[in-house]
PDB file of C-alpha atoms in Angstrom:
ATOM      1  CA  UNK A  14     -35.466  31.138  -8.171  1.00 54.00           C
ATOM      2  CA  UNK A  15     -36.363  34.918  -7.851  1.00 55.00           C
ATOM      3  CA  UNK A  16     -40.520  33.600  -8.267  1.00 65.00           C
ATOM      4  CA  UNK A  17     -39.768  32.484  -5.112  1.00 75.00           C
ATOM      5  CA  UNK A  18     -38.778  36.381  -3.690  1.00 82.00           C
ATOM      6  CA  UNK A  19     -41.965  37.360  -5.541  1.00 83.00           C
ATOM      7  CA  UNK A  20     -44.029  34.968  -4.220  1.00 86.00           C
ATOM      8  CA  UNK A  21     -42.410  36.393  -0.461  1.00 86.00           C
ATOM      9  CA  UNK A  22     -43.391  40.022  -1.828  1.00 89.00           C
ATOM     10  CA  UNK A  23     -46.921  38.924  -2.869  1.00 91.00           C
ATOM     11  CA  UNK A  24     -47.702  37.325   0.403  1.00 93.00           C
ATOM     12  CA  UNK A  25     -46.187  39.892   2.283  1.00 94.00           C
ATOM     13  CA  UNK A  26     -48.672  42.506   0.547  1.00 94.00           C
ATOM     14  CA  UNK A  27     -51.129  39.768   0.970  1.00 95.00           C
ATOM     15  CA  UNK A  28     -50.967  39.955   4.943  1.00 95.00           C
ATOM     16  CA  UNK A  29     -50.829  43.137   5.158  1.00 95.00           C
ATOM     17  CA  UNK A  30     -53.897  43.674   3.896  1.00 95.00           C
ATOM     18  CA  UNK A  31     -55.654  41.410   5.773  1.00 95.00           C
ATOM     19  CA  UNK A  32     -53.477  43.257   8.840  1.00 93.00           C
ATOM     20  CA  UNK A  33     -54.687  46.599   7.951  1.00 93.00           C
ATOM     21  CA  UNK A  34     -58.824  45.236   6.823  1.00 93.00           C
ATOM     22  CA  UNK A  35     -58.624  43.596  10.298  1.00 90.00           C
ATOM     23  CA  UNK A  36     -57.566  46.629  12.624  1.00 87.00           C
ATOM     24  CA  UNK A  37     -60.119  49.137  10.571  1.00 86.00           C
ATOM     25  CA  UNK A  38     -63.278  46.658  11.281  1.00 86.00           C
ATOM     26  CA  UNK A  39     -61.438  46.703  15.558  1.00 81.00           C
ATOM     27  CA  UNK A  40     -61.203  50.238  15.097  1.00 77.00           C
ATOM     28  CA  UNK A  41     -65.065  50.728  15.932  1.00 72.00           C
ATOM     29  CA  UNK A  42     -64.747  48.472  19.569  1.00 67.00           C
ATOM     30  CA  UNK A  43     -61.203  49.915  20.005  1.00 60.00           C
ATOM     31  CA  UNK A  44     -62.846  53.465  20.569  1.00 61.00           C
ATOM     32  CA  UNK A  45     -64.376  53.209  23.848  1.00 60.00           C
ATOM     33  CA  UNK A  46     -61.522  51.255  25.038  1.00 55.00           C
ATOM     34  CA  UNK A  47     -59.096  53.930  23.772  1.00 57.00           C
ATOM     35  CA  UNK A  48     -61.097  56.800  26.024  1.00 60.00           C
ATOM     36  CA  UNK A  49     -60.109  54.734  28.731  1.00 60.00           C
ATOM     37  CA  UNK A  50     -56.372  55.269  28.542  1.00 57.00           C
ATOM     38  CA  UNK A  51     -54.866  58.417  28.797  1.00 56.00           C
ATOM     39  CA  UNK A  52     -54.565  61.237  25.925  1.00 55.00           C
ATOM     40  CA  UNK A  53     -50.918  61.434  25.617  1.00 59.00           C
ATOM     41  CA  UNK A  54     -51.624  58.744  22.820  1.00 57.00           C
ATOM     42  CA  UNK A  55     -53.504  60.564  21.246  1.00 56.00           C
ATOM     43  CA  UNK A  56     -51.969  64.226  21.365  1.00 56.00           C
ATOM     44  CA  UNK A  57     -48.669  62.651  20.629  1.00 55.00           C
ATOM     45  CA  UNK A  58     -50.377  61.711  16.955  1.00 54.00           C
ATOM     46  CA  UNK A  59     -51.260  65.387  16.526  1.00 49.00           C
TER      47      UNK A  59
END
């Protein structure tokens, strides 16, 4: 039974991979869209 939890872990790790592989290859198209919006997004992060 606790494979089953594991496999749940690994595919959790799994997707967030892909998650985080997929927003870094947007990040590049997000950039010109993010100028649009105002700075408080981005001074907040500072």
């Amino acid at each position: 039974m606790s494979t089953s939890s594991g496999e749940a872990n690994l595919n959790k790790e799994i997707y967030e991979k892909i998650i985080t592989q997929f927003f870094n290859a947007l990040q590049p198209f997000s950039k010109p869209w993010k100028k649009r919006k105002p700075t408080k997004l981005h001074t907040s992060k500072e």
